[in-house]
mmCIF file of C-alpha atoms in Angstrom:
data_model
loop_
_atom_site.group_PDB
_atom_site.id
_atom_site.type_symbol
_atom_site.label_atom_id
_atom_site.label_comp_id
_atom_site.label_asym_id
_atom_site.label_seq_id
_atom_site.Cartn_x
_atom_site.Cartn_y
_atom_site.Cartn_z
ATOM 1 C CA MET A 23 109.420 -104.674 -159.019
ATOM 2 C CA ASP A 24 106.923 -106.040 -161.485
ATOM 3 C CA GLU A 25 105.570 -103.729 -164.134
ATOM 4 C CA ALA A 26 102.026 -104.387 -162.915
ATOM 5 C CA VAL A 27 102.914 -103.442 -159.331
ATOM 6 C CA ALA A 28 104.697 -100.293 -160.531
ATOM 7 C CA LEU A 29 101.635 -99.342 -162.567
ATOM 8 C CA VAL A 30 99.315 -99.846 -159.586
ATOM 9 C CA MET A 31 101.585 -97.705 -157.419
ATOM 10 C CA ALA A 32 102.002 -94.963 -160.056
ATOM 11 C CA ALA A 33 98.308 -94.597 -160.959
ATOM 12 C CA PRO A 34 97.290 -92.670 -157.793
ATOM 13 C CA VAL A 35 100.323 -90.393 -158.105
ATOM 14 C CA VAL A 36 99.475 -89.579 -161.719
ATOM 15 C CA ALA A 37 95.801 -88.990 -160.798
ATOM 16 C CA LEU A 38 96.791 -86.652 -157.964
ATOM 17 C CA ALA A 39 99.160 -84.734 -160.230
ATOM 18 C CA LEU A 40 96.428 -84.291 -162.878
ATOM 19 C CA TRP A 41 93.976 -83.120 -160.199
ATOM 20 C CA ALA A 42 96.523 -80.598 -158.889
ATOM 21 C CA VAL A 43 97.122 -79.199 -162.379
ATOM 22 C CA ALA A 44 93.365 -78.841 -163.003
ATOM 23 C CA PHE A 45 92.812 -77.225 -159.602
ATOM 24 C CA ALA A 46 95.686 -74.767 -160.042
ATOM 25 C CA GLY A 47 94.430 -73.893 -163.531
ATOM 26 C CA GLY A 48 90.900 -73.296 -162.252
ATOM 27 C CA PHE A 49 92.152 -71.120 -159.399
ATOM 28 C CA SER A 50 94.387 -69.130 -161.742
ATOM 29 C CA ASN A 51 91.502 -68.645 -164.187
ATOM 30 C CA GLY A 52 89.206 -67.454 -161.385
ATOM 31 C CA GLN A 53 91.857 -65.063 -160.126
ATOM 32 C CA ALA A 54 92.509 -63.603 -163.577
ATOM 33 C CA ARG A 55 88.831 -63.151 -164.332
ATOM 34 C CA ALA A 56 88.136 -61.546 -160.947
ATOM 35 C CA THR A 57 90.950 -59.068 -161.639
ATOM 36 C CA VAL A 58 89.441 -58.057 -164.977
ATOM 37 C CA ALA A 59 85.932 -57.995 -163.480
ATOM 38 C CA ALA A 60 86.975 -55.610 -160.700
ATOM 39 C CA GLU A 61 88.388 -53.061 -163.129
ATOM 40 C CA LEU A 62 85.539 -53.371 -165.653
ATOM 41 C CA ALA A 63 82.908 -53.077 -162.924
ATOM 42 C CA ALA A 64 84.604 -49.967 -161.514
ATOM 43 C CA GLN A 65 84.825 -48.384 -164.966
ATOM 44 C CA THR A 66 81.143 -49.068 -165.614
ATOM 45 C CA ALA A 67 80.080 -47.802 -162.201
ATOM 46 C CA ALA A 68 82.105 -44.611 -162.640
ATOM 47 C CA GLN A 69 80.271 -43.865 -165.882
ATOM 48 C CA ALA A 70 76.768 -44.757 -164.636
ATOM 49 C CA SER A 71 74.440 -42.477 -162.731
ATOM 50 C CA ASP A 72 74.203 -43.036 -158.966
ATOM 51 C CA PRO A 73 71.086 -45.247 -158.778
ATOM 52 C CA GLU A 74 72.312 -47.496 -161.581
ATOM 53 C CA SER A 75 75.984 -47.807 -160.636
ATOM 54 C CA ALA A 76 75.676 -50.654 -158.099
ATOM 55 C CA GLU A 77 73.514 -52.775 -160.410
ATOM 56 C CA ALA A 78 75.755 -52.059 -163.399
ATOM 57 C CA ALA A 79 78.841 -53.074 -161.406
ATOM 58 C CA ARG A 80 77.163 -56.302 -160.274
ATOM 59 C CA ARG A 81 76.108 -57.269 -163.820
ATOM 60 C CA ILE A 82 79.555 -56.560 -165.273
ATOM 61 C CA ALA A 83 81.330 -58.532 -162.531
ATOM 62 C CA LEU A 84 78.992 -61.501 -162.957
ATOM 63 C CA GLY A 85 79.425 -61.516 -166.738
ATOM 64 C CA ALA A 86 83.212 -61.282 -166.561
ATOM 65 C CA THR A 87 83.542 -64.174 -164.078
ATOM 66 C CA LEU A 88 80.678 -66.404 -165.237
ATOM 67 C CA SER A 89 82.765 -69.302 -166.545
ATOM 68 C CA ALA A 90 85.417 -69.177 -163.801
ATOM 69 C CA CYS A 91 83.566 -68.638 -160.518
ATOM 70 C CA ALA A 92 80.926 -70.754 -158.806
ATOM 71 C CA HIS A 93 79.574 -67.592 -157.157
ATOM 72 C CA THR A 94 80.466 -63.947 -157.727
ATOM 73 C CA GLY A 95 79.759 -61.023 -155.453
ATOM 74 C CA ALA A 96 80.361 -57.373 -156.302
ATOM 75 C CA THR A 97 80.191 -54.558 -153.781
ATOM 76 C CA LEU A 98 80.234 -50.924 -154.793
ATOM 77 C CA ALA A 99 82.456 -49.409 -152.114
ATOM 78 C CA HIS A 100 82.517 -45.841 -153.440
ATOM 79 C CA THR A 101 81.011 -43.938 -156.323
ATOM 80 C CA ASP A 102 81.037 -40.352 -157.471
ATOM 81 C CA ALA A 103 78.662 -40.341 -160.468
ATOM 82 C CA GLY A 104 80.534 -39.706 -163.668
ATOM 83 C CA GLN A 105 83.827 -39.270 -161.826
ATOM 84 C CA SER A 106 85.143 -42.345 -159.997
ATOM 85 C CA ALA A 107 84.128 -45.661 -158.451
ATOM 86 C CA THR A 108 85.609 -48.454 -156.372
ATOM 87 C CA VAL A 109 84.231 -51.996 -156.637
ATOM 88 C CA THR A 110 85.230 -55.126 -154.712
ATOM 89 C CA VAL A 111 84.706 -58.463 -156.487
ATOM 90 C CA VAL A 112 84.637 -61.789 -154.616
ATOM 91 C CA CYS A 113 85.024 -64.947 -156.700
ATOM 92 C CA GLU A 114 84.368 -68.380 -155.195
ATOM 93 C CA VAL A 115 86.518 -70.733 -157.249
ATOM 94 C CA PRO A 116 84.846 -74.089 -157.947
ATOM 95 C CA GLY A 117 86.681 -77.185 -156.865
ATOM 96 C CA PRO A 118 87.027 -79.781 -154.180
ATOM 97 C CA LEU A 119 88.183 -77.338 -151.494
ATOM 98 C CA ALA A 120 85.370 -75.389 -149.833
ATOM 99 C CA GLY A 121 85.752 -71.668 -149.222
ATOM 100 C CA ASN A 122 88.361 -71.146 -151.921
ATOM 101 C CA ARG A 123 87.904 -67.452 -152.794
ATOM 102 C CA VAL A 124 89.832 -64.642 -154.430
ATOM 103 C CA CYS A 125 89.007 -60.972 -153.881
ATOM 104 C CA PHE A 126 90.033 -57.874 -155.799
ATOM 105 C CA THR A 127 89.156 -54.206 -155.556
ATOM 106 C CA GLY A 128 89.045 -52.237 -158.776
ATOM 107 C CA TYR A 129 89.231 -48.460 -159.063
ATOM 108 C CA ALA A 130 88.353 -46.291 -162.039
ATOM 109 C CA GLN A 131 88.117 -42.585 -162.706
ATOM 110 C CA ALA A 132 86.741 -40.767 -165.720
ATOM 111 C CA ARG A 133 89.070 -37.770 -166.054
ATOM 112 C CA PRO A 134 91.873 -38.392 -166.574
ATOM 113 C CA ALA A 135 90.848 -41.894 -167.571
ATOM 114 C CA ALA A 136 92.573 -44.407 -165.334
ATOM 115 C CA SER A 137 91.844 -47.738 -163.700
ATOM 116 C CA ALA A 138 93.683 -50.166 -161.472
ATOM 117 C CA HIS A 139 93.122 -53.173 -159.239
ATOM 118 C CA VAL A 140 94.586 -54.621 -156.085
ATOM 119 C CA ARG A 141 94.165 -57.990 -154.419
ATOM 120 C CA VAL A 142 92.493 -57.614 -151.019
ATOM 121 C CA ALA A 143 91.678 -59.848 -148.095
ATOM 122 C CA CYS A 144 88.321 -61.522 -148.592
ATOM 123 C CA PRO A 145 85.564 -60.459 -146.206
ATOM 124 C CA ALA A 146 84.241 -63.018 -143.764
ATOM 125 C CA PRO A 147 81.516 -65.151 -145.367
#
């Protein structure tokens, strides 16, 4: 096989491999940031007063995922002002595939101080 023919055949394979690496990196970044956002939003909501907790959770989630998600949604599932909160964060990962989302629920409590997260099934759009 000529070198020119081999180069023409290899170029699409190399381009596809580079695209796959970029896509996987973007998805991984979105997933990691959504994980952190879920816990931070729950911690903030647990410390806020009732009327402010949903807005505080939304702002924290948006700030934590800003550079990794095309769209971020945060839902305050449960709050007990000053005690505990549960927040679900939905991150739409940018990229060529539509509907590529990751979802995490974060939980936090004030006393004793603890927080955790778990990956959950994304709600229907």
